[in-house]
Amino acid sequence: MRRAWPAVLVACSCAAFAQEPRPDPAATEPPAPASESAAPDADAPAADASPELPEGMRSGREIYQAFLDGLAEPGCDAGATRYEQHFRHAPARLADPDSDALPLFGHVVDALRAAHLPTEYALIPFVESGYAPGARNGGGPAGLWQFVTHTARHHGVPVTKHYDGRLSPAESTRAAVQYLRKLNGMLGGNWRLTAMAYNAGESRVLRALRHSGEQALEATPGSLQGLSGVTYAYVDKLHALACVLTRAGEEAEWMARLDRPVLHLEARPLEGAGGLEAWALGNGQDPTVLRRLNPALGQRWTSPPLALVQAIAPPAPVALAPVRATAEVEEAPAVATTRVHTVRRGESAWVIARRYGVAVRQLLELNNLNANSVLRPGMQLRVE
């Protein structure tokens, strides 16, 4: 969040047309019928064809477009505000392929769109935690949405001595969307007042609204008196962030960096296994990725926690063939073959292992790799 990003560049192109002498009408040939025009090559690839993404992946541009489509207030004033300068590093954070911000942002955008809420609220974790699901603020707020303990428990997030569900982006996002939906309904769908209530509490904002004498839908933050300056600034920060990301979309290079495979995340309870490793093995998931995305899973849990996992179908159970009796006829010795996979952008070891039906550990051992090894596009991996 501290790296600078280039200013927006707008590219223009123009074409010059030479004026030709007017042809003699008598010498003009009638145009050829459309049926005689050269037909396009049927075998030529489509210009806009997008490469097929592996299961459980999505395009970063798809996430960005869903965010834009869900904004309640898409317009931005000319010039940059001081909060836009403050959050100027946010686009670089989403474009960083080594950061989990974009897949987490995508999950939050999905949850808000499903609840028919404005996607300005997807920027709250940027303001609260910098989209860090393990963020803690001393002994107070924690997690992606920086819930305090009382608010988290009130909205069904488990917080115990051994397990803090605020550190689960799945649990905290479910609770945040539920809370925002309630506030949004109480405040007439006014996204600005809803954001203020999220920051200051609904009772303070409702009291200020009553004193203003205005209807919730028509009220503006400035018409509500007696609230903290932090609460008024909260709305300005969210709108500034929305403008920063909107203007970043005019930068071709930034959009190209979003055009990459990104983890497609969904919330799922880790049922049917006694621990993370066992659940991941039975569901085709990478336990290292699960721990990184869900800091709460590093704690002790006794009931199945809700976690963000890659949106893939669990592998079908493998039926073991019955053991054959010793063959009466000796079979010809098998010829050893080696299969090789070329790593594509966005693929991980467990995605490749799942595709070929081998264990992740076996794949790593075959290629002298370990769990911390980085796979790069173009690498050749033995798969058996």
mmCIF file of C-alpha atoms in Angstrom:
data_model
loop_
_atom_site.group_PDB
_atom_site.id
_atom_site.type_symbol
_atom_site.label_atom_id
_atom_site.label_comp_id
_atom_site.label_asym_id
_atom_site.label_seq_id
_atom_site.Cartn_x
_atom_site.Cartn_y
_atom_site.Cartn_z
ATOM 1 C CA MET A 1 0.000 0.000 0.000
ATOM 2 C CA ARG A 2 3.042 2.298 -0.061
ATOM 3 C CA ARG A 3 4.150 1.960 -3.687
ATOM 4 C CA ALA A 4 3.441 4.821 -6.069
ATOM 5 C CA TRP A 5 1.445 4.271 -9.227
ATOM 6 C CA PRO A 6 1.886 6.191 -12.474
ATOM 7 C CA ALA A 7 -0.583 8.904 -13.327
ATOM 8 C CA VAL A 8 -3.423 8.050 -15.659
ATOM 9 C CA LEU A 9 -2.556 8.236 -19.320
ATOM 10 C CA VAL A 10 -5.212 8.603 -21.979
ATOM 11 C CA ALA A 11 -4.161 7.350 -25.390
ATOM 12 C CA CYS A 12 -5.595 8.902 -28.552
ATOM 13 C CA SER A 13 -5.229 7.933 -32.151
ATOM 14 C CA CYS A 14 -6.195 9.672 -35.350
ATOM 15 C CA ALA A 15 -6.127 8.827 -39.051
ATOM 16 C CA ALA A 16 -5.624 11.149 -42.000
ATOM 17 C CA PHE A 17 -7.656 10.644 -45.105
ATOM 18 C CA ALA A 18 -6.404 11.862 -48.515
ATOM 19 C CA GLN A 19 -8.991 13.438 -50.797
ATOM 20 C CA GLU A 20 -9.285 11.609 -54.088
ATOM 21 C CA PRO A 21 -10.632 13.042 -57.385
ATOM 22 C CA ARG A 22 -14.338 12.388 -57.981
ATOM 23 C CA PRO A 23 -14.733 9.445 -60.404
ATOM 24 C CA ASP A 24 -16.636 9.731 -63.663
ATOM 25 C CA PRO A 25 -20.170 8.388 -63.029
ATOM 26 C CA ALA A 26 -20.197 6.710 -66.425
ATOM 27 C CA ALA A 27 -17.048 4.807 -65.627
ATOM 28 C CA THR A 28 -18.142 3.722 -62.206
ATOM 29 C CA GLU A 29 -18.598 -0.040 -61.857
ATOM 30 C CA PRO A 30 -21.523 -1.263 -59.788
ATOM 31 C CA PRO A 31 -20.445 -2.691 -56.460
ATOM 32 C CA ALA A 32 -19.950 -6.411 -56.274
ATOM 33 C CA PRO A 33 -22.782 -8.334 -54.571
ATOM 34 C CA ALA A 34 -22.253 -9.129 -50.927
ATOM 35 C CA SER A 35 -22.168 -12.835 -51.735
ATOM 36 C CA GLU A 36 -19.038 -12.321 -53.840
ATOM 37 C CA SER A 37 -17.129 -10.622 -51.015
ATOM 38 C CA ALA A 38 -14.224 -12.509 -49.586
ATOM 39 C CA ALA A 39 -15.446 -14.664 -46.715
ATOM 40 C CA PRO A 40 -13.430 -14.718 -43.514
ATOM 41 C CA ASP A 41 -11.253 -17.722 -42.925
ATOM 42 C CA ALA A 42 -13.301 -20.171 -40.888
ATOM 43 C CA ASP A 43 -10.156 -21.615 -39.349
ATOM 44 C CA ALA A 44 -8.835 -18.240 -38.160
ATOM 45 C CA PRO A 45 -8.969 -17.834 -34.348
ATOM 46 C CA ALA A 46 -11.392 -15.306 -32.939
ATOM 47 C CA ALA A 47 -9.694 -12.031 -32.091
ATOM 48 C CA ASP A 48 -11.449 -11.622 -28.750
ATOM 49 C CA ALA A 49 -11.319 -15.254 -27.674
ATOM 50 C CA SER A 50 -10.267 -15.481 -24.029
ATOM 51 C CA PRO A 51 -8.100 -18.370 -22.875
ATOM 52 C CA GLU A 52 -9.971 -20.935 -20.840
ATOM 53 C CA LEU A 53 -9.162 -20.581 -17.153
ATOM 54 C CA PRO A 54 -8.620 -23.571 -14.863
ATOM 55 C CA GLU A 55 -11.468 -24.551 -12.570
ATOM 56 C CA GLY A 56 -11.633 -22.338 -9.513
ATOM 57 C CA MET A 57 -9.976 -19.381 -11.248
ATOM 58 C CA ARG A 58 -11.455 -16.177 -12.660
ATOM 59 C CA SER A 59 -10.191 -13.102 -14.449
ATOM 60 C CA GLY A 60 -9.177 -10.112 -12.357
ATOM 61 C CA ARG A 61 -10.878 -7.886 -14.918
ATOM 62 C CA GLU A 62 -14.165 -9.697 -14.224
ATOM 63 C CA ILE A 63 -13.866 -8.766 -10.540
ATOM 64 C CA TYR A 64 -13.103 -5.154 -11.402
ATOM 65 C CA GLN A 65 -16.056 -4.893 -13.777
ATOM 66 C CA ALA A 66 -18.428 -6.340 -11.160
ATOM 67 C CA PHE A 67 -17.189 -3.681 -8.728
ATOM 68 C CA LEU A 68 -17.826 -0.876 -11.234
ATOM 69 C CA ASP A 69 -21.276 -2.221 -12.117
ATOM 70 C CA GLY A 70 -22.321 -2.222 -8.459
ATOM 71 C CA LEU A 71 -21.346 1.339 -7.520
ATOM 72 C CA ALA A 72 -24.184 3.475 -6.185
ATOM 73 C CA GLU A 73 -22.341 6.690 -7.020
ATOM 74 C CA PRO A 74 -19.992 6.062 -9.970
ATOM 75 C CA GLY A 75 -19.324 9.733 -10.793
ATOM 76 C CA CYS A 76 -16.174 11.522 -9.617
ATOM 77 C CA ASP A 77 -15.365 15.218 -9.419
ATOM 78 C CA ALA A 78 -12.503 16.633 -11.477
ATOM 79 C CA GLY A 79 -9.183 16.661 -9.672
ATOM 80 C CA ALA A 80 -7.912 14.488 -6.859
ATOM 81 C CA THR A 81 -8.889 15.005 -3.219
ATOM 82 C CA ARG A 82 -6.443 14.542 -0.365
ATOM 83 C CA TYR A 83 -7.954 11.129 0.351
ATOM 84 C CA GLU A 84 -7.380 10.074 -3.232
ATOM 85 C CA GLN A 85 -3.731 10.917 -2.705
ATOM 86 C CA HIS A 86 -3.781 8.919 0.520
ATOM 87 C CA PHE A 87 -5.161 5.823 -1.203
ATOM 88 C CA ARG A 88 -3.229 6.162 -4.464
ATOM 89 C CA HIS A 89 -1.444 2.858 -3.773
ATOM 90 C CA ALA A 90 -4.676 0.814 -3.696
ATOM 91 C CA PRO A 91 -4.678 -0.015 -7.453
ATOM 92 C CA ALA A 92 -1.125 -1.343 -7.226
ATOM 93 C CA ARG A 93 -2.230 -3.585 -4.364
ATOM 94 C CA LEU A 94 -4.981 -5.140 -6.471
ATOM 95 C CA ALA A 95 -2.661 -5.517 -9.467
ATOM 96 C CA ASP A 96 0.060 -7.275 -7.438
ATOM 97 C CA PRO A 97 -0.038 -11.005 -8.338
ATOM 98 C CA ASP A 98 1.739 -11.853 -5.063
ATOM 99 C CA SER A 99 -1.016 -10.242 -2.972
ATOM 100 C CA ASP A 100 -4.272 -11.883 -1.871
ATOM 101 C CA ALA A 101 -6.093 -8.525 -1.997
ATOM 102 C CA LEU A 102 -7.752 -9.077 -5.402
ATOM 103 C CA PRO A 103 -9.257 -12.546 -4.692
ATOM 104 C CA LEU A 104 -10.471 -11.324 -1.283
ATOM 105 C CA PHE A 105 -11.872 -8.174 -2.896
ATOM 106 C CA GLY A 106 -13.629 -10.389 -5.452
ATOM 107 C CA HIS A 107 -15.298 -12.440 -2.715
ATOM 108 C CA VAL A 108 -16.531 -9.300 -0.940
ATOM 109 C CA VAL A 109 -17.841 -7.814 -4.205
ATOM 110 C CA ASP A 110 -19.677 -11.084 -4.926
ATOM 111 C CA ALA A 111 -21.271 -11.104 -1.464
ATOM 112 C CA LEU A 112 -22.430 -7.493 -1.777
ATOM 113 C CA ARG A 113 -23.851 -7.970 -5.272
ATOM 114 C CA ALA A 114 -25.731 -11.073 -4.098
ATOM 115 C CA ALA A 115 -27.247 -8.981 -1.265
ATOM 116 C CA HIS A 116 -28.102 -6.132 -3.702
ATOM 117 C CA LEU A 117 -25.856 -3.701 -1.832
ATOM 118 C CA PRO A 118 -23.593 -0.991 -3.301
ATOM 119 C CA THR A 119 -20.035 -2.068 -3.963
ATOM 120 C CA GLU A 120 -18.689 1.062 -2.275
ATOM 121 C CA TYR A 121 -18.949 -1.127 0.834
ATOM 122 C CA ALA A 122 -16.301 -3.460 -0.666
ATOM 123 C CA LEU A 123 -13.839 -0.641 0.022
ATOM 124 C CA ILE A 124 -14.459 -0.713 3.787
ATOM 125 C CA PRO A 125 -11.786 -3.420 4.321
ATOM 126 C CA PHE A 126 -9.287 -1.196 2.485
ATOM 127 C CA VAL A 127 -9.947 1.571 5.018
ATOM 128 C CA GLU A 128 -10.213 -0.729 8.036
ATOM 129 C CA SER A 129 -7.457 -3.305 7.517
ATOM 130 C CA GLY A 130 -5.821 -2.793 4.124
ATOM 131 C CA TYR A 131 -7.523 -6.070 3.083
ATOM 132 C CA ALA A 132 -5.455 -8.042 5.580
ATOM 133 C CA PRO A 133 -7.630 -10.803 7.108
ATOM 134 C CA GLY A 134 -5.259 -11.272 10.049
ATOM 135 C CA ALA A 135 -5.055 -7.587 11.018
ATOM 136 C CA ARG A 136 -5.309 -6.774 14.723
ATOM 137 C CA ASN A 137 -5.548 -3.413 16.434
ATOM 138 C CA GLY A 138 -4.116 -4.067 19.874
ATOM 139 C CA GLY A 139 -6.678 -5.839 22.006
ATOM 140 C CA GLY A 140 -9.591 -4.252 20.154
ATOM 141 C CA PRO A 141 -10.850 -4.633 16.569
ATOM 142 C CA ALA A 142 -9.577 -7.519 14.450
ATOM 143 C CA GLY A 143 -9.862 -9.082 11.018
ATOM 144 C CA LEU A 144 -10.701 -7.906 7.518
ATOM 145 C CA TRP A 145 -13.610 -5.737 8.734
ATOM 146 C CA GLN A 146 -12.084 -4.791 12.135
ATOM 147 C CA PHE A 147 -15.014 -5.949 14.252
ATOM 148 C CA VAL A 148 -14.867 -5.454 17.995
ATOM 149 C CA THR A 149 -15.716 -8.559 20.007
ATOM 150 C CA HIS A 150 -19.215 -7.461 21.023
ATOM 151 C CA THR A 151 -20.295 -6.578 17.472
ATOM 152 C CA ALA A 152 -18.830 -9.795 16.075
ATOM 153 C CA ARG A 153 -20.671 -11.991 18.566
ATOM 154 C CA HIS A 154 -23.884 -10.020 18.029
ATOM 155 C CA HIS A 155 -23.746 -10.957 14.350
ATOM 156 C CA GLY A 156 -22.959 -14.616 14.899
ATOM 157 C CA VAL A 157 -19.171 -14.607 14.579
ATOM 158 C CA PRO A 158 -17.694 -17.048 17.112
ATOM 159 C CA VAL A 159 -15.111 -15.429 19.389
ATOM 160 C CA THR A 160 -13.835 -17.710 22.162
ATOM 161 C CA LYS A 161 -10.685 -18.170 24.181
ATOM 162 C CA HIS A 162 -9.230 -20.518 21.552
ATOM 163 C CA TYR A 163 -10.893 -19.385 18.301
ATOM 164 C CA ASP A 164 -11.410 -15.859 16.957
ATOM 165 C CA GLY A 165 -13.815 -15.955 14.010
ATOM 166 C CA ARG A 166 -13.054 -12.305 13.212
ATOM 167 C CA LEU A 167 -9.846 -13.629 11.629
ATOM 168 C CA SER A 168 -11.942 -15.711 9.228
ATOM 169 C CA PRO A 169 -12.687 -13.561 6.150
ATOM 170 C CA ALA A 170 -15.608 -15.865 5.411
ATOM 171 C CA GLU A 171 -17.192 -15.402 8.866
ATOM 172 C CA SER A 172 -16.475 -11.672 9.078
ATOM 173 C CA THR A 173 -17.672 -10.925 5.526
ATOM 174 C CA ARG A 174 -20.909 -12.825 6.119
ATOM 175 C CA ALA A 175 -21.479 -10.802 9.292
ATOM 176 C CA ALA A 176 -20.473 -7.476 7.701
ATOM 177 C CA VAL A 177 -22.817 -7.945 4.744
ATOM 178 C CA GLN A 178 -25.628 -8.919 7.117
ATOM 179 C CA TYR A 179 -24.987 -5.802 9.213
ATOM 180 C CA LEU A 180 -24.697 -3.499 6.185
ATOM 181 C CA ARG A 181 -27.935 -4.872 4.759
ATOM 182 C CA LYS A 182 -29.703 -4.078 8.014
ATOM 183 C CA LEU A 183 -28.258 -0.540 8.139
ATOM 184 C CA ASN A 184 -28.974 0.059 4.462
ATOM 185 C CA GLY A 185 -32.631 -0.806 5.023
ATOM 186 C CA MET A 186 -32.899 1.360 8.145
ATOM 187 C CA LEU A 187 -31.406 4.357 6.300
ATOM 188 C CA GLY A 188 -33.486 4.223 3.127
ATOM 189 C CA GLY A 189 -30.750 2.809 0.899
ATOM 190 C CA ASN A 190 -28.552 5.896 1.435
ATOM 191 C CA TRP A 191 -25.086 4.357 1.086
ATOM 192 C CA ARG A 192 -23.332 7.353 2.625
ATOM 193 C CA LEU A 193 -25.414 7.318 5.807
ATOM 194 C CA THR A 194 -25.082 3.528 5.952
ATOM 195 C CA ALA A 195 -21.281 3.811 5.874
ATOM 196 C CA MET A 196 -21.432 6.414 8.642
ATOM 197 C CA ALA A 197 -23.596 4.101 10.742
ATOM 198 C CA TYR A 198 -21.146 1.238 10.175
ATOM 199 C CA ASN A 199 -18.392 3.444 11.542
ATOM 200 C CA ALA A 200 -20.219 5.213 14.386
ATOM 201 C CA GLY A 201 -23.105 2.861 15.194
ATOM 202 C CA GLU A 202 -26.685 3.098 14.024
ATOM 203 C CA SER A 203 -28.012 4.753 17.181
ATOM 204 C CA ARG A 204 -25.797 7.839 16.782
ATOM 205 C CA VAL A 205 -26.618 8.263 13.105
ATOM 206 C CA LEU A 206 -30.364 7.721 13.612
ATOM 207 C CA ARG A 207 -30.377 10.276 16.421
ATOM 208 C CA ALA A 208 -28.564 12.828 14.241
ATOM 209 C CA LEU A 209 -30.983 12.085 11.391
ATOM 210 C CA ARG A 210 -34.013 12.737 13.635
ATOM 211 C CA HIS A 211 -32.533 16.033 14.790
ATOM 212 C CA SER A 212 -31.939 17.079 11.163
ATOM 213 C CA GLY A 213 -35.631 16.606 10.307
ATOM 214 C CA GLU A 214 -34.728 15.126 6.906
ATOM 215 C CA GLN A 215 -35.725 11.861 5.278
ATOM 216 C CA ALA A 216 -32.939 9.284 5.189
ATOM 217 C CA LEU A 217 -32.842 8.949 1.400
ATOM 218 C CA GLU A 218 -32.419 12.719 0.822
ATOM 219 C CA ALA A 219 -30.105 13.416 3.771
ATOM 220 C CA THR A 220 -26.426 14.140 3.242
ATOM 221 C CA PRO A 221 -23.577 13.641 5.718
ATOM 222 C CA GLY A 222 -23.319 17.422 6.063
ATOM 223 C CA SER A 223 -26.936 17.700 7.171
ATOM 224 C CA LEU A 224 -26.302 15.444 10.165
ATOM 225 C CA GLN A 225 -24.817 17.309 13.112
ATOM 226 C CA GLY A 226 -22.989 16.168 16.226
ATOM 227 C CA LEU A 227 -21.032 13.215 14.870
ATOM 228 C CA SER A 228 -17.306 12.624 15.097
ATOM 229 C CA GLY A 229 -15.043 14.076 12.415
ATOM 230 C CA VAL A 230 -13.776 10.529 11.834
ATOM 231 C CA THR A 231 -17.287 9.484 10.822
ATOM 232 C CA TYR A 232 -17.693 12.310 8.296
ATOM 233 C CA ALA A 233 -14.260 11.517 6.844
ATOM 234 C CA TYR A 234 -15.150 7.824 6.602
ATOM 235 C CA VAL A 235 -17.585 8.456 3.746
ATOM 236 C CA ASP A 236 -15.143 10.745 1.951
ATOM 237 C CA LYS A 237 -12.478 8.049 2.142
ATOM 238 C CA LEU A 238 -14.739 5.404 0.606
ATOM 239 C CA HIS A 239 -15.790 7.690 -2.237
ATOM 240 C CA ALA A 240 -12.180 8.736 -2.834
ATOM 241 C CA LEU A 241 -11.140 5.085 -3.019
ATOM 242 C CA ALA A 242 -13.911 4.380 -5.519
ATOM 243 C CA CYS A 243 -12.646 7.252 -7.666
ATOM 244 C CA VAL A 244 -9.035 6.070 -7.434
ATOM 245 C CA LEU A 245 -10.010 2.611 -8.674
ATOM 246 C CA THR A 246 -12.349 4.000 -11.337
ATOM 247 C CA ARG A 247 -9.620 6.236 -12.756
ATOM 248 C CA ALA A 248 -7.117 3.381 -12.630
ATOM 249 C CA GLY A 249 -9.309 1.588 -15.159
ATOM 250 C CA GLU A 250 -8.328 4.230 -17.714
ATOM 251 C CA GLU A 251 -4.717 3.065 -17.474
ATOM 252 C CA ALA A 252 -4.067 0.348 -20.071
ATOM 253 C CA GLU A 253 -1.063 -1.064 -18.240
ATOM 254 C CA TRP A 254 -2.974 -1.432 -14.979
ATOM 255 C CA MET A 255 -5.863 -3.166 -16.740
ATOM 256 C CA ALA A 256 -3.373 -5.535 -18.374
ATOM 257 C CA ARG A 257 -2.070 -6.463 -14.911
ATOM 258 C CA LEU A 258 -5.619 -7.316 -13.828
ATOM 259 C CA ASP A 259 -6.015 -9.567 -16.868
ATOM 260 C CA ARG A 260 -4.696 -12.645 -15.082
ATOM 261 C CA PRO A 261 -6.127 -15.772 -13.434
ATOM 262 C CA VAL A 262 -7.211 -15.065 -9.860
ATOM 263 C CA LEU A 263 -8.476 -17.475 -7.216
ATOM 264 C CA HIS A 264 -12.274 -17.675 -7.248
ATOM 265 C CA LEU A 265 -13.185 -17.941 -3.566
ATOM 266 C CA GLU A 266 -16.338 -19.140 -1.861
ATOM 267 C CA ALA A 267 -17.304 -19.632 1.783
ATOM 268 C CA ARG A 268 -17.569 -23.257 2.807
ATOM 269 C CA PRO A 269 -17.673 -25.017 6.210
ATOM 270 C CA LEU A 270 -14.797 -27.459 6.701
ATOM 271 C CA GLU A 271 -17.008 -30.429 7.470
ATOM 272 C CA GLY A 272 -16.206 -34.116 7.442
ATOM 273 C CA ALA A 273 -12.622 -34.032 8.698
ATOM 274 C CA GLY A 274 -10.886 -33.611 12.010
ATOM 275 C CA GLY A 275 -8.291 -31.119 10.803
ATOM 276 C CA LEU A 276 -7.232 -28.786 8.035
ATOM 277 C CA GLU A 277 -4.779 -31.144 6.328
ATOM 278 C CA ALA A 278 -7.305 -33.974 6.146
ATOM 279 C CA TRP A 279 -10.074 -31.705 4.851
ATOM 280 C CA ALA A 280 -7.803 -30.183 2.204
ATOM 281 C CA LEU A 281 -6.667 -33.618 1.020
ATOM 282 C CA GLY A 282 -10.244 -34.868 0.677
ATOM 283 C CA ASN A 283 -11.456 -31.748 -1.132
ATOM 284 C CA GLY A 284 -8.645 -31.080 -3.592
ATOM 285 C CA GLN A 285 -7.534 -27.897 -1.809
ATOM 286 C CA ASP A 286 -4.091 -26.572 -0.948
ATOM 287 C CA PRO A 287 -3.693 -26.380 2.858
ATOM 288 C CA THR A 288 -0.982 -23.716 2.558
ATOM 289 C CA VAL A 289 -3.339 -21.422 0.621
ATOM 290 C CA LEU A 290 -6.167 -22.116 3.082
ATOM 291 C CA ARG A 291 -3.998 -21.102 6.042
ATOM 292 C CA ARG A 292 -2.838 -17.937 4.299
ATOM 293 C CA LEU A 293 -6.353 -16.805 3.358
ATOM 294 C CA ASN A 294 -7.935 -17.866 6.659
ATOM 295 C CA PRO A 295 -5.750 -16.879 9.633
ATOM 296 C CA ALA A 296 -8.429 -18.225 11.989
ATOM 297 C CA LEU A 297 -7.612 -21.772 10.855
ATOM 298 C CA GLY A 298 -4.264 -21.520 12.627
ATOM 299 C CA GLN A 299 -6.170 -21.603 15.926
ATOM 300 C CA ARG A 300 -7.804 -24.508 17.711
ATOM 301 C CA TRP A 301 -11.310 -25.267 16.487
ATOM 302 C CA THR A 302 -13.669 -27.957 17.696
ATOM 303 C CA SER A 303 -16.613 -27.411 15.314
ATOM 304 C CA PRO A 304 -16.337 -27.041 11.510
ATOM 305 C CA PRO A 305 -15.317 -23.416 10.832
ATOM 306 C CA LEU A 306 -16.498 -21.370 7.879
ATOM 307 C CA ALA A 307 -13.544 -20.657 5.581
ATOM 308 C CA LEU A 308 -12.785 -19.160 2.181
ATOM 309 C CA VAL A 309 -11.760 -21.928 -0.218
ATOM 310 C CA GLN A 310 -11.203 -22.126 -3.931
ATOM 311 C CA ALA A 311 -14.480 -22.657 -5.784
ATOM 312 C CA ILE A 312 -13.780 -26.138 -7.129
ATOM 313 C CA ALA A 313 -15.778 -29.330 -6.859
ATOM 314 C CA PRO A 314 -14.291 -31.917 -4.507
ATOM 315 C CA PRO A 315 -12.624 -34.754 -6.396
ATOM 316 C CA ALA A 316 -14.768 -37.839 -6.920
ATOM 317 C CA PRO A 317 -13.890 -40.724 -4.620
ATOM 318 C CA VAL A 318 -11.565 -43.193 -6.298
ATOM 319 C CA ALA A 319 -12.933 -46.744 -6.328
ATOM 320 C CA LEU A 320 -10.178 -49.292 -5.819
ATOM 321 C CA ALA A 321 -10.282 -52.170 -8.264
ATOM 322 C CA PRO A 322 -10.625 -55.629 -6.649
ATOM 323 C CA VAL A 323 -7.379 -57.520 -6.213
ATOM 324 C CA ARG A 324 -6.942 -59.986 -9.027
ATOM 325 C CA ALA A 325 -5.727 -63.491 -8.505
ATOM 326 C CA THR A 326 -2.277 -64.282 -9.823
ATOM 327 C CA ALA A 327 -2.483 -64.236 -13.598
ATOM 328 C CA GLU A 328 -2.090 -67.592 -15.255
ATOM 329 C CA VAL A 329 -0.475 -65.994 -18.269
ATOM 330 C CA GLU A 330 2.585 -63.861 -17.711
ATOM 331 C CA GLU A 331 2.004 -60.314 -18.924
ATOM 332 C CA ALA A 332 4.502 -58.348 -20.961
ATOM 333 C CA PRO A 333 6.569 -55.925 -18.886
ATOM 334 C CA ALA A 334 5.186 -52.383 -18.906
ATOM 335 C CA VAL A 335 7.145 -49.746 -20.735
ATOM 336 C CA ALA A 336 8.053 -46.853 -18.457
ATOM 337 C CA THR A 337 6.776 -43.527 -19.729
ATOM 338 C CA THR A 338 7.201 -40.025 -18.394
ATOM 339 C CA ARG A 339 4.442 -37.448 -18.670
ATOM 340 C CA VAL A 340 5.371 -33.789 -18.527
ATOM 341 C CA HIS A 341 3.161 -30.789 -17.805
ATOM 342 C CA THR A 342 4.015 -27.229 -18.819
ATOM 343 C CA VAL A 343 3.012 -24.805 -16.081
ATOM 344 C CA ARG A 344 0.513 -22.157 -17.154
ATOM 345 C CA ARG A 345 0.015 -18.767 -15.537
ATOM 346 C CA GLY A 346 -2.056 -19.003 -12.358
ATOM 347 C CA GLU A 347 -1.552 -22.740 -11.798
ATOM 348 C CA SER A 348 -0.372 -24.093 -8.457
ATOM 349 C CA ALA A 349 1.076 -27.476 -7.541
ATOM 350 C CA TRP A 350 -2.212 -28.793 -6.182
ATOM 351 C CA VAL A 351 -4.152 -27.692 -9.292
ATOM 352 C CA ILE A 352 -1.694 -29.652 -11.454
ATOM 353 C CA ALA A 353 -1.681 -32.622 -9.087
ATOM 354 C CA ARG A 354 -5.467 -32.753 -9.094
ATOM 355 C CA ARG A 355 -5.571 -32.650 -12.892
ATOM 356 C CA TYR A 356 -3.340 -35.706 -13.206
ATOM 357 C CA GLY A 357 -4.696 -37.597 -10.206
ATOM 358 C CA VAL A 358 -1.482 -37.580 -8.185
ATOM 359 C CA ALA A 359 -0.774 -36.426 -4.647
ATOM 360 C CA VAL A 360 0.744 -32.973 -4.228
ATOM 361 C CA ARG A 361 3.594 -34.430 -2.200
ATOM 362 C CA GLN A 362 4.357 -36.935 -4.970
ATOM 363 C CA LEU A 363 4.366 -34.166 -7.590
ATOM 364 C CA LEU A 364 6.776 -32.084 -5.531
ATOM 365 C CA GLU A 365 9.105 -35.025 -4.881
ATOM 366 C CA LEU A 366 9.170 -35.971 -8.573
ATOM 367 C CA ASN A 367 10.435 -32.498 -9.400
ATOM 368 C CA ASN A 368 12.725 -31.893 -6.396
ATOM 369 C CA LEU A 369 10.433 -29.146 -5.099
ATOM 370 C CA ASN A 370 9.020 -28.339 -1.689
ATOM 371 C CA ALA A 371 5.892 -26.640 -0.362
ATOM 372 C CA ASN A 372 7.536 -23.208 -0.577
ATOM 373 C CA SER A 373 8.676 -23.560 -4.193
ATOM 374 C CA VAL A 374 7.291 -21.033 -6.683
ATOM 375 C CA LEU A 375 5.929 -22.364 -9.973
ATOM 376 C CA ARG A 376 6.500 -20.079 -12.933
ATOM 377 C CA PRO A 377 4.829 -20.194 -16.348
ATOM 378 C CA GLY A 378 6.760 -22.370 -18.786
ATOM 379 C CA MET A 379 8.266 -24.697 -16.174
ATOM 380 C CA GLN A 380 8.263 -28.382 -17.164
ATOM 381 C CA LEU A 381 7.022 -30.693 -14.404
ATOM 382 C CA ARG A 382 7.053 -34.480 -14.352
ATOM 383 C CA VAL A 383 3.640 -35.750 -13.359
ATOM 384 C CA GLU A 384 4.360 -39.488 -13.257
#
